[in-house]
PDB file of C-alpha atoms in Angstrom:
ATOM      1  CA  GLN A   1      10.805 -11.511 -18.409  1.00  0.00           C
ATOM      2  CA  VAL A   2      11.672 -11.895 -14.648  1.00  0.00           C
ATOM      3  CA  LYS A   3      12.071  -8.562 -13.100  1.00  0.00           C
ATOM      4  CA  GLU A   4      12.622  -9.538  -9.349  1.00  0.00           C
ATOM      5  CA  LEU A   5      14.467 -12.399  -7.985  1.00  0.00           C
ATOM      6  CA  VAL A   6      14.905 -13.298  -4.338  1.00  0.00           C
ATOM      7  CA  LEU A   7      17.589 -15.902  -3.310  1.00  0.00           C
ATOM      8  CA  ASP A   8      17.659 -15.101   0.388  1.00  0.00           C
ATOM      9  CA  ASN A   9      19.060 -17.802   2.669  1.00  0.00           C
ATOM     10  CA  CYS A  10      19.890 -20.130  -0.197  1.00  0.00           C
ATOM     11  CA  ARG A  11      23.256 -21.844  -0.240  1.00  0.00           C
ATOM     12  CA  SER A  12      26.088 -20.493  -2.424  1.00  0.00           C
ATOM     13  CA  ASP A  13      28.585 -22.822  -4.002  1.00  0.00           C
ATOM     14  CA  ASP A  14      31.930 -22.179  -2.289  1.00  0.00           C
ATOM     15  CA  GLY A  15      30.982 -18.641  -1.735  1.00  0.00           C
ATOM     16  CA  LYS A  16      29.932 -18.061  -5.251  1.00  0.00           C
ATOM     17  CA  ILE A  17      26.710 -17.418  -7.070  1.00  0.00           C
ATOM     18  CA  VAL A  18      25.416 -20.474  -8.932  1.00  0.00           C
ATOM     19  CA  GLY A  19      22.631 -20.661 -11.520  1.00  0.00           C
ATOM     20  CA  LEU A  20      22.288 -16.792 -12.041  1.00  0.00           C
ATOM     21  CA  SER A  21      23.065 -16.127 -15.672  1.00  0.00           C
ATOM     22  CA  SER A  22      22.694 -13.369 -18.228  1.00  0.00           C
ATOM     23  CA  ASP A  23      19.367 -15.011 -19.092  1.00  0.00           C
ATOM     24  CA  PHE A  24      17.953 -12.789 -16.318  1.00  0.00           C
ATOM     25  CA  GLU A  25      18.808  -9.630 -18.354  1.00  0.00           C
ATOM     26  CA  ASN A  26      15.486  -7.953 -17.375  1.00  0.00           C
ATOM     27  CA  LEU A  27      16.091  -8.145 -13.618  1.00  0.00           C
ATOM     28  CA  GLU A  28      15.535  -4.936 -11.816  1.00  0.00           C
ATOM     29  CA  PHE A  29      15.641  -6.218  -8.230  1.00  0.00           C
ATOM     30  CA  LEU A  30      17.955  -8.932  -6.980  1.00  0.00           C
ATOM     31  CA  SER A  31      18.198 -10.105  -3.329  1.00  0.00           C
ATOM     32  CA  MET A  32      20.836 -12.440  -2.092  1.00  0.00           C
ATOM     33  CA  ILE A  33      20.786 -11.994   1.666  1.00  0.00           C
ATOM     34  CA  ASN A  34      22.592 -14.507   3.978  1.00  0.00           C
ATOM     35  CA  ILE A  35      23.839 -16.915   1.370  1.00  0.00           C
ATOM     36  CA  ASN A  36      27.481 -17.037   2.710  1.00  0.00           C
ATOM     37  CA  LEU A  37      28.679 -15.083  -0.413  1.00  0.00           C
ATOM     38  CA  LEU A  38      32.432 -14.212  -0.440  1.00  0.00           C
ATOM     39  CA  SER A  39      32.540 -12.390  -3.759  1.00  0.00           C
ATOM     40  CA  VAL A  40      30.297 -10.951  -6.468  1.00  0.00           C
ATOM     41  CA  SER A  41      32.818 -11.980  -9.178  1.00  0.00           C
ATOM     42  CA  ASN A  42      30.224 -14.465 -10.651  1.00  0.00           C
ATOM     43  CA  LEU A  43      27.514 -11.882 -11.065  1.00  0.00           C
ATOM     44  CA  PRO A  44      26.395 -11.814 -14.736  1.00  0.00           C
ATOM     45  CA  LYS A  45      25.812  -8.667 -16.828  1.00  0.00           C
ATOM     46  CA  LEU A  46      22.536  -7.133 -15.576  1.00  0.00           C
ATOM     47  CA  ASN A  47      22.074  -3.747 -17.305  1.00  0.00           C
ATOM     48  CA  LYS A  48      18.672  -3.122 -15.979  1.00  0.00           C
ATOM     49  CA  LEU A  49      19.358  -3.981 -12.337  1.00  0.00           C
ATOM     50  CA  ARG A  50      18.413  -0.985 -10.055  1.00  0.00           C
ATOM     51  CA  LYS A  51      18.486  -2.540  -6.563  1.00  0.00           C
ATOM     52  CA  LEU A  52      20.864  -5.075  -5.206  1.00  0.00           C
ATOM     53  CA  GLU A  53      20.620  -6.603  -1.677  1.00  0.00           C
ATOM     54  CA  LEU A  54      23.761  -8.348  -0.497  1.00  0.00           C
ATOM     55  CA  SER A  55      23.588  -7.958   3.327  1.00  0.00           C
ATOM     56  CA  ASP A  56      24.696 -10.534   5.852  1.00  0.00           C
ATOM     57  CA  ASN A  57      27.303 -12.128   3.681  1.00  0.00           C
ATOM     58  CA  ARG A  58      31.196 -12.253   3.835  1.00  0.00           C
ATOM     59  CA  ILE A  59      32.208  -9.846   1.049  1.00  0.00           C
ATOM     60  CA  SER A  60      35.354  -7.885   1.813  1.00  0.00           C
ATOM     61  CA  GLY A  61      36.185  -6.378  -1.584  1.00  0.00           C
ATOM     62  CA  GLY A  62      35.989  -6.853  -5.320  1.00  0.00           C
ATOM     63  CA  LEU A  63      33.340  -4.181  -5.732  1.00  0.00           C
ATOM     64  CA  GLU A  64      34.644  -3.113  -9.105  1.00  0.00           C
ATOM     65  CA  VAL A  65      32.531  -6.015 -10.649  1.00  0.00           C
ATOM     66  CA  LEU A  66      29.334  -4.034  -9.721  1.00  0.00           C
ATOM     67  CA  ALA A  67      30.467  -1.125 -11.729  1.00  0.00           C
ATOM     68  CA  GLU A  68      31.121  -3.374 -14.763  1.00  0.00           C
ATOM     69  CA  ARG A  69      28.005  -5.575 -14.671  1.00  0.00           C
ATOM     70  CA  THR A  70      25.361  -3.455 -13.031  1.00  0.00           C
ATOM     71  CA  PRO A  71      26.119  -0.043 -14.350  1.00  0.00           C
ATOM     72  CA  ASN A  72      22.567   1.311 -13.628  1.00  0.00           C
ATOM     73  CA  LEU A  73      22.465   0.464 -10.023  1.00  0.00           C
ATOM     74  CA  THR A  74      20.678   2.943  -7.691  1.00  0.00           C
ATOM     75  CA  HIS A  75      20.386   1.117  -4.354  1.00  0.00           C
ATOM     76  CA  LEU A  76      23.094  -1.192  -2.889  1.00  0.00           C
ATOM     77  CA  ASN A  77      22.947  -2.811   0.462  1.00  0.00           C
ATOM     78  CA  LEU A  78      26.128  -4.299   1.910  1.00  0.00           C
ATOM     79  CA  SER A  79      25.191  -4.346   5.543  1.00  0.00           C
ATOM     80  CA  GLY A  80      26.749  -7.107   7.742  1.00  0.00           C
ATOM     81  CA  ASN A  81      29.716  -7.758   5.362  1.00  0.00           C
ATOM     82  CA  LYS A  82      33.448  -7.688   6.052  1.00  0.00           C
ATOM     83  CA  ILE A  83      34.207  -4.190   4.615  1.00  0.00           C
ATOM     84  CA  LYS A  84      36.750  -2.459   6.770  1.00  0.00           C
ATOM     85  CA  ASP A  85      38.247   0.379   4.856  1.00  0.00           C
ATOM     86  CA  ILE A  86      36.872   3.432   3.029  1.00  0.00           C
ATOM     87  CA  ASN A  87      39.066   2.669   0.084  1.00  0.00           C
ATOM     88  CA  THR A  88      37.215  -0.628  -0.454  1.00  0.00           C
ATOM     89  CA  LEU A  89      34.243   1.501  -1.543  1.00  0.00           C
ATOM     90  CA  GLU A  90      36.143   3.486  -4.124  1.00  0.00           C
ATOM     91  CA  PRO A  91      35.078   1.372  -7.191  1.00  0.00           C
ATOM     92  CA  LEU A  92      31.437   2.444  -6.401  1.00  0.00           C
ATOM     93  CA  LYS A  93      32.463   5.889  -7.831  1.00  0.00           C
ATOM     94  CA  LYS A  94      31.851   4.351 -11.163  1.00  0.00           C
ATOM     95  CA  LEU A  95      28.215   3.944 -10.479  1.00  0.00           C
ATOM     96  CA  PRO A  96      26.770   7.362 -11.425  1.00  0.00           C
ATOM     97  CA  ASN A  97      23.219   6.536 -10.437  1.00  0.00           C
ATOM     98  CA  LEU A  98      23.899   5.071  -7.107  1.00  0.00           C
ATOM     99  CA  HIS A  99      21.812   7.149  -4.780  1.00  0.00           C
ATOM    100  CA  SER A 100      21.481   4.863  -1.633  1.00  0.00           C
ATOM    101  CA  LEU A 101      24.135   2.814   0.101  1.00  0.00           C
ATOM    102  CA  ASP A 102      23.800   0.661   3.316  1.00  0.00           C
ATOM    103  CA  LEU A 103      26.704  -0.411   5.322  1.00  0.00           C
ATOM    104  CA  PHE A 104      25.197  -1.202   8.670  1.00  0.00           C
ATOM    105  CA  ASN A 105      27.214  -3.512  10.967  1.00  0.00           C
ATOM    106  CA  CYS A 106      30.410  -3.274   8.797  1.00  0.00           C
ATOM    107  CA  GLU A 107      33.538  -2.482  10.462  1.00  0.00           C
ATOM    108  CA  VAL A 108      34.063   0.573   8.232  1.00  0.00           C
ATOM    109  CA  THR A 109      31.249   2.461  10.107  1.00  0.00           C
ATOM    110  CA  MET A 110      33.376   2.418  13.240  1.00  0.00           C
ATOM    111  CA  LEU A 111      35.914   4.710  11.618  1.00  0.00           C
ATOM    112  CA  ILE A 112      36.171   8.380  12.678  1.00  0.00           C
ATOM    113  CA  ASN A 113      34.354  10.762  10.302  1.00  0.00           C
ATOM    114  CA  TYR A 114      32.864   7.743   8.516  1.00  0.00           C
ATOM    115  CA  ARG A 115      29.887   9.347   7.093  1.00  0.00           C
ATOM    116  CA  GLU A 116      31.747  12.541   5.856  1.00  0.00           C
ATOM    117  CA  SER A 117      34.402  10.454   4.281  1.00  0.00           C
ATOM    118  CA  VAL A 118      31.883   8.300   2.355  1.00  0.00           C
ATOM    119  CA  PHE A 119      29.880  11.284   1.107  1.00  0.00           C
ATOM    120  CA  THR A 120      33.108  12.825   0.038  1.00  0.00           C
ATOM    121  CA  LEU A 121      34.275   9.703  -1.743  1.00  0.00           C
ATOM    122  CA  LEU A 122      30.831   9.094  -3.444  1.00  0.00           C
ATOM    123  CA  PRO A 123      29.367  12.502  -4.189  1.00  0.00           C
ATOM    124  CA  GLN A 124      26.529  10.880  -6.259  1.00  0.00           C
ATOM    125  CA  LEU A 125      25.144   9.438  -2.953  1.00  0.00           C
ATOM    126  CA  THR A 126      21.937  10.966  -1.478  1.00  0.00           C
ATOM    127  CA  TYR A 127      21.487   8.423   1.497  1.00  0.00           C
ATOM    128  CA  LEU A 128      24.011   6.636   3.514  1.00  0.00           C
ATOM    129  CA  ASP A 129      22.606   4.078   6.045  1.00  0.00           C
ATOM    130  CA  GLY A 130      19.103   5.631   5.497  1.00  0.00           C
ATOM    131  CA  PHE A 131      20.088   9.290   6.112  1.00  0.00           C
ATOM    132  CA  ASP A 132      21.349  12.036   3.918  1.00  0.00           C
ATOM    133  CA  ALA A 133      24.416  14.297   4.584  1.00  0.00           C
ATOM    134  CA  ASP A 134      22.119  16.568   6.758  1.00  0.00           C
ATOM    135  CA  ASP A 135      20.966  13.650   8.796  1.00  0.00           C
ATOM    136  CA  GLN A 136      17.537  13.668   7.247  1.00  0.00           C
ATOM    137  CA  GLU A 137      15.944  10.261   7.129  1.00  0.00           C
ATOM    138  CA  ALA A 138      15.121   8.744   3.734  1.00  0.00           C
ATOM    139  CA  PRO A 139      11.473   8.153   2.815  1.00  0.00           C
ATOM    140  CA  ASP A 140      10.213   4.693   3.084  1.00  0.00           C
ATOM    141  CA  SER A 141      10.895   2.877  -0.210  1.00  0.00           C
ATOM    142  CA  ASP A 142       8.381   0.080   0.584  1.00  0.00           C
ATOM    143  CA  PRO A 143       4.955   1.476   0.155  1.00  0.00           C
ATOM    144  CA  GLU A 144       3.482  -2.048   0.069  1.00  0.00           C
ATOM    145  CA  GLY A 145       4.733  -2.602   3.645  1.00  0.00           C
ATOM    146  CA  ASP A 146       3.005   0.715   4.638  1.00  0.00           C
ATOM    147  CA  GLY A 147      -0.243  -0.463   3.143  1.00  0.00           C
ATOM    148  CA  LEU A 148      -0.077  -3.705   5.172  1.00  0.00           C
ATOM    149  CA  GLU A 149       0.475  -1.689   8.388  1.00  0.00           C
ATOM    150  CA  ASP A 150      -2.404   0.678   7.519  1.00  0.00           C
ATOM    151  CA  ASP A 151      -4.638  -2.237   6.880  1.00  0.00           C
ATOM    152  CA  TYR A 152      -3.650  -3.905  10.205  1.00  0.00           C
ATOM    153  CA  GLU A 153      -4.367  -0.663  12.106  1.00  0.00           C
ATOM    154  CA  ASN A 154      -7.711  -0.141  10.259  1.00  0.00           C
ATOM    155  CA  GLY A 155      -8.504  -3.795  11.101  1.00  0.00           C
ATOM    156  CA  GLU A 156      -7.900  -3.097  14.810  1.00  0.00           C
ATOM    157  CA  GLU A 157     -10.024  -0.004  14.720  1.00  0.00           C
ATOM    158  CA  ASP A 158     -12.786  -2.015  12.937  1.00  0.00           C
ATOM    159  CA  ASP A 159     -12.452  -4.648  15.634  1.00  0.00           C
ATOM    160  CA  ASP A 160     -12.774  -1.971  18.246  1.00  0.00           C
ATOM    161  CA  ASP A 161     -15.865  -0.579  16.545  1.00  0.00           C
ATOM    162  CA  ASP A 162     -17.365  -4.078  16.356  1.00  0.00           C
ATOM    163  CA  GLU A 163     -16.699  -4.688  20.091  1.00  0.00           C
ATOM    164  CA  ASP A 164     -18.305  -1.300  20.872  1.00  0.00           C
ATOM    165  CA  ASP A 165     -21.365  -2.360  18.775  1.00  0.00           C
ATOM    166  CA  LEU A 166     -21.556  -5.597  20.599  1.00  0.00           C
ATOM    167  CA  ASP A 167     -21.362  -3.895  23.993  1.00  0.00           C
ATOM    168  CA  GLU A 168     -24.141  -1.528  22.958  1.00  0.00           C
ATOM    169  CA  GLU A 169     -26.335  -4.458  21.887  1.00  0.00           C
ATOM    170  CA  VAL A 170     -25.694  -6.158  25.195  1.00  0.00           C
ATOM    171  CA  ILE A 171     -26.613  -2.992  27.029  1.00  0.00           C
ATOM    172  CA  ASP A 172     -29.789  -2.595  24.936  1.00  0.00           C
ATOM    173  CA  ASP A 173     -30.685  -6.309  25.637  1.00  0.00           C
ATOM    174  CA  GLU A 174     -30.209  -5.773  29.409  1.00  0.00           C
ATOM    175  CA  GLU A 175     -32.351  -2.622  29.365  1.00  0.00           C
ATOM    176  CA  ASP A 176     -35.040  -4.518  27.537  1.00  0.00           C
ATOM    177  CA  GLU A 177     -35.019  -7.229  30.092  1.00  0.00           C
ATOM    178  CA  ASP A 178     -35.175  -4.746  32.961  1.00  0.00           C
ATOM    179  CA  ASP A 179     -38.094  -3.047  31.267  1.00  0.00           C
ATOM    180  CA  ASP A 180     -39.886  -6.388  30.913  1.00  0.00           C
ATOM    181  CA  LEU A 181     -39.235  -7.310  34.560  1.00  0.00           C
ATOM    182  CA  GLU A 182     -40.599  -3.804  35.635  1.00  0.00           C
ATOM    183  CA  GLY A 183     -43.655  -4.450  33.499  1.00  0.00           C
ATOM    184  CA  GLU A 184     -44.324  -7.864  35.031  1.00  0.00           C
ATOM    185  CA  GLU A 185     -43.800  -6.343  38.576  1.00  0.00           C
ATOM    186  CA  GLU A 186     -46.209  -3.538  37.816  1.00  0.00           C
ATOM    187  CA  GLU A 187     -48.844  -6.032  36.469  1.00  0.00           C
ATOM    188  CA  ASP A 188     -48.329  -8.225  39.657  1.00  0.00           C
ATOM    189  CA  GLY A 189     -48.748  -5.087  41.707  1.00  0.00           C
ATOM    190  CA  VAL A 190     -51.927  -4.218  39.932  1.00  0.00           C
ATOM    191  CA  ASP A 191     -53.308  -7.779  40.316  1.00  0.00           C
ATOM    192  CA  ASP A 192     -52.561  -7.787  44.038  1.00  0.00           C
ATOM    193  CA  GLU A 193     -54.199  -4.407  44.546  1.00  0.00           C
ATOM    194  CA  GLU A 194     -57.350  -5.636  42.741  1.00  0.00           C
ATOM    195  CA  GLU A 195     -57.445  -8.766  44.916  1.00  0.00           C
ATOM    196  CA  ASP A 196     -57.158  -6.612  48.017  1.00  0.00           C
ATOM    197  CA  GLU A 197     -59.788  -4.269  46.863  1.00  0.00           C
ATOM    198  CA  GLU A 198     -62.126  -7.253  46.090  1.00  0.00           C
ATOM    199  CA  GLU A 199     -61.532  -8.694  49.569  1.00  0.00           C
ATOM    200  CA  ASP A 200     -62.055  -5.289  51.184  1.00  0.00           C
ATOM    201  CA  GLY A 201     -65.220  -4.858  49.167  1.00  0.00           C
ATOM    202  CA  GLU A 202     -66.603  -8.174  50.384  1.00  0.00           C
ATOM    203  CA  ASP A 203     -65.857  -7.433  53.995  1.00  0.00           C
ATOM    204  CA  ASP A 204     -67.496  -3.887  53.548  1.00  0.00           C
ATOM    205  CA  GLU A 205     -70.542  -5.528  51.969  1.00  0.00           C
ATOM    206  CA  GLU A 206     -70.959  -7.833  54.989  1.00  0.00           C
ATOM    207  CA  ASP A 207     -70.625  -4.958  57.439  1.00  0.00           C
ATOM    208  CA  GLU A 208     -73.091  -2.963  55.394  1.00  0.00           C
ATOM    209  CA  ALA A 209     -75.559  -5.869  55.446  1.00  0.00           C
ATOM    210  CA  ASP A 210     -75.161  -6.125  59.251  1.00  0.00           C
ATOM    211  CA  ASP A 211     -75.753  -2.415  59.611  1.00  0.00           C
ATOM    212  CA  ASP A 212     -79.005  -2.619  57.626  1.00  0.00           C
ATOM    213  CA  LEU A 213     -80.433  -5.113  60.154  1.00  0.00           C
ATOM    214  CA  PRO A 214     -82.639  -3.772  63.060  1.00  0.00           C
ATOM    215  CA  ARG A 215     -80.755  -3.488  66.374  1.00  0.00           C
ATOM    216  CA  GLY A 216     -82.702  -6.391  67.778  1.00  0.00           C
ATOM    217  CA  GLU A 217     -82.079  -8.636  64.840  1.00  0.00           C
ATOM    218  CA  LYS A 218     -78.399  -7.662  64.844  1.00  0.00           C
ATOM    219  CA  ARG A 219     -77.968  -8.585  68.470  1.00  0.00           C
ATOM    220  CA  LYS A 220     -79.902 -11.809  67.961  1.00  0.00           C
ATOM    221  CA  ARG A 221     -77.654 -12.682  65.150  1.00  0.00           C
ATOM    222  CA  ASN A 222     -74.569 -11.996  67.253  1.00  0.00           C
ATOM    223  CA  LEU A 223     -75.927 -14.278  69.997  1.00  0.00           C
ATOM    224  CA  GLU A 224     -76.743 -17.015  67.570  1.00  0.00           C
ATOM    225  CA  ASP A 225     -73.053 -16.839  66.312  1.00  0.00           C
ATOM    226  CA  GLU A 226     -71.764 -17.000  69.852  1.00  0.00           C
ATOM    227  CA  GLY A 227     -74.066 -19.953  70.628  1.00  0.00           C
ATOM    228  CA  GLU A 228     -72.796 -21.815  67.555  1.00  0.00           C
ATOM    229  CA  GLU A 229     -69.185 -21.126  68.763  1.00  0.00           C
ATOM    230  CA  ASP A 230     -70.017 -22.478  72.289  1.00  0.00           C
ATOM    231  CA  ALA A 231     -71.650 -25.588  70.926  1.00  0.00           C
ATOM    232  CA  GLU A 232     -68.732 -26.365  68.793  1.00  0.00           C
ATOM    233  CA  GLU A 233     -66.439 -25.877  71.948  1.00  0.00           C
ATOM    234  CA  GLU A 234     -68.590 -28.289  74.066  1.00  0.00           C
ATOM    235  CA  GLU A 235     -68.475 -30.796  71.285  1.00  0.00           C
ATOM    236  CA  ASP A 236     -64.754 -30.694  71.250  1.00  0.00           C
ATOM    237  CA  ASP A 237     -64.649 -31.108  75.064  1.00  0.00           C
ATOM    238  CA  GLU A 238     -66.908 -34.167  74.926  1.00  0.00           C
ATOM    239  CA  ASP A 239     -64.675 -35.638  72.253  1.00  0.00           C
ATOM    240  CA  ASP A 240     -61.691 -35.154  74.483  1.00  0.00           C
TER     241      ASP A 240
END
């Protein structure tokens, strides 16, 4: 019941596929990237296979096997292999459903009129190396990857929002602290003013009490105060 099988970076046996048999008849996706593969001659019959990844191997020919054993193939990736001539691709004409072919980093891509020649040889092709005959890019065939990127971007936005919220909370806390300090300063100011008023009130009361005394009594009181101060000075002199 296996529909997808990834064997990337595994070791092939003398450049051949080992362990892959017709028991995997339900396979729709098979990836064998960078396994030092020289040939696809050992590929089993896989009638349901749609996508085959064979990039970064050492395949130089023998592609007629694909037409025989993977007749319903729609996507084939041969990037980074040893394909040098356009004629090497001719067996792929027998894959009527082949819509996408990748040959990045193959020597064949260096030939003059490479793209025009391949589209002419394989008229069923829609995309070659990710672009159609009019140089229009193929749509992304990996929606799961897009979803992950979107989630990552949304995560960053959420993080930014969280940071903004934290900044606002910090600002609010600082404003609250400033308000508390201002309130304390105002209270201190009120207390100081009240104390000053009380002291001024006491002085005023004493002055008023002196004003209420008759002139003679007031003078007498002043003289008595002066006498007391003189007596204190004399006592200080005697002590010296």
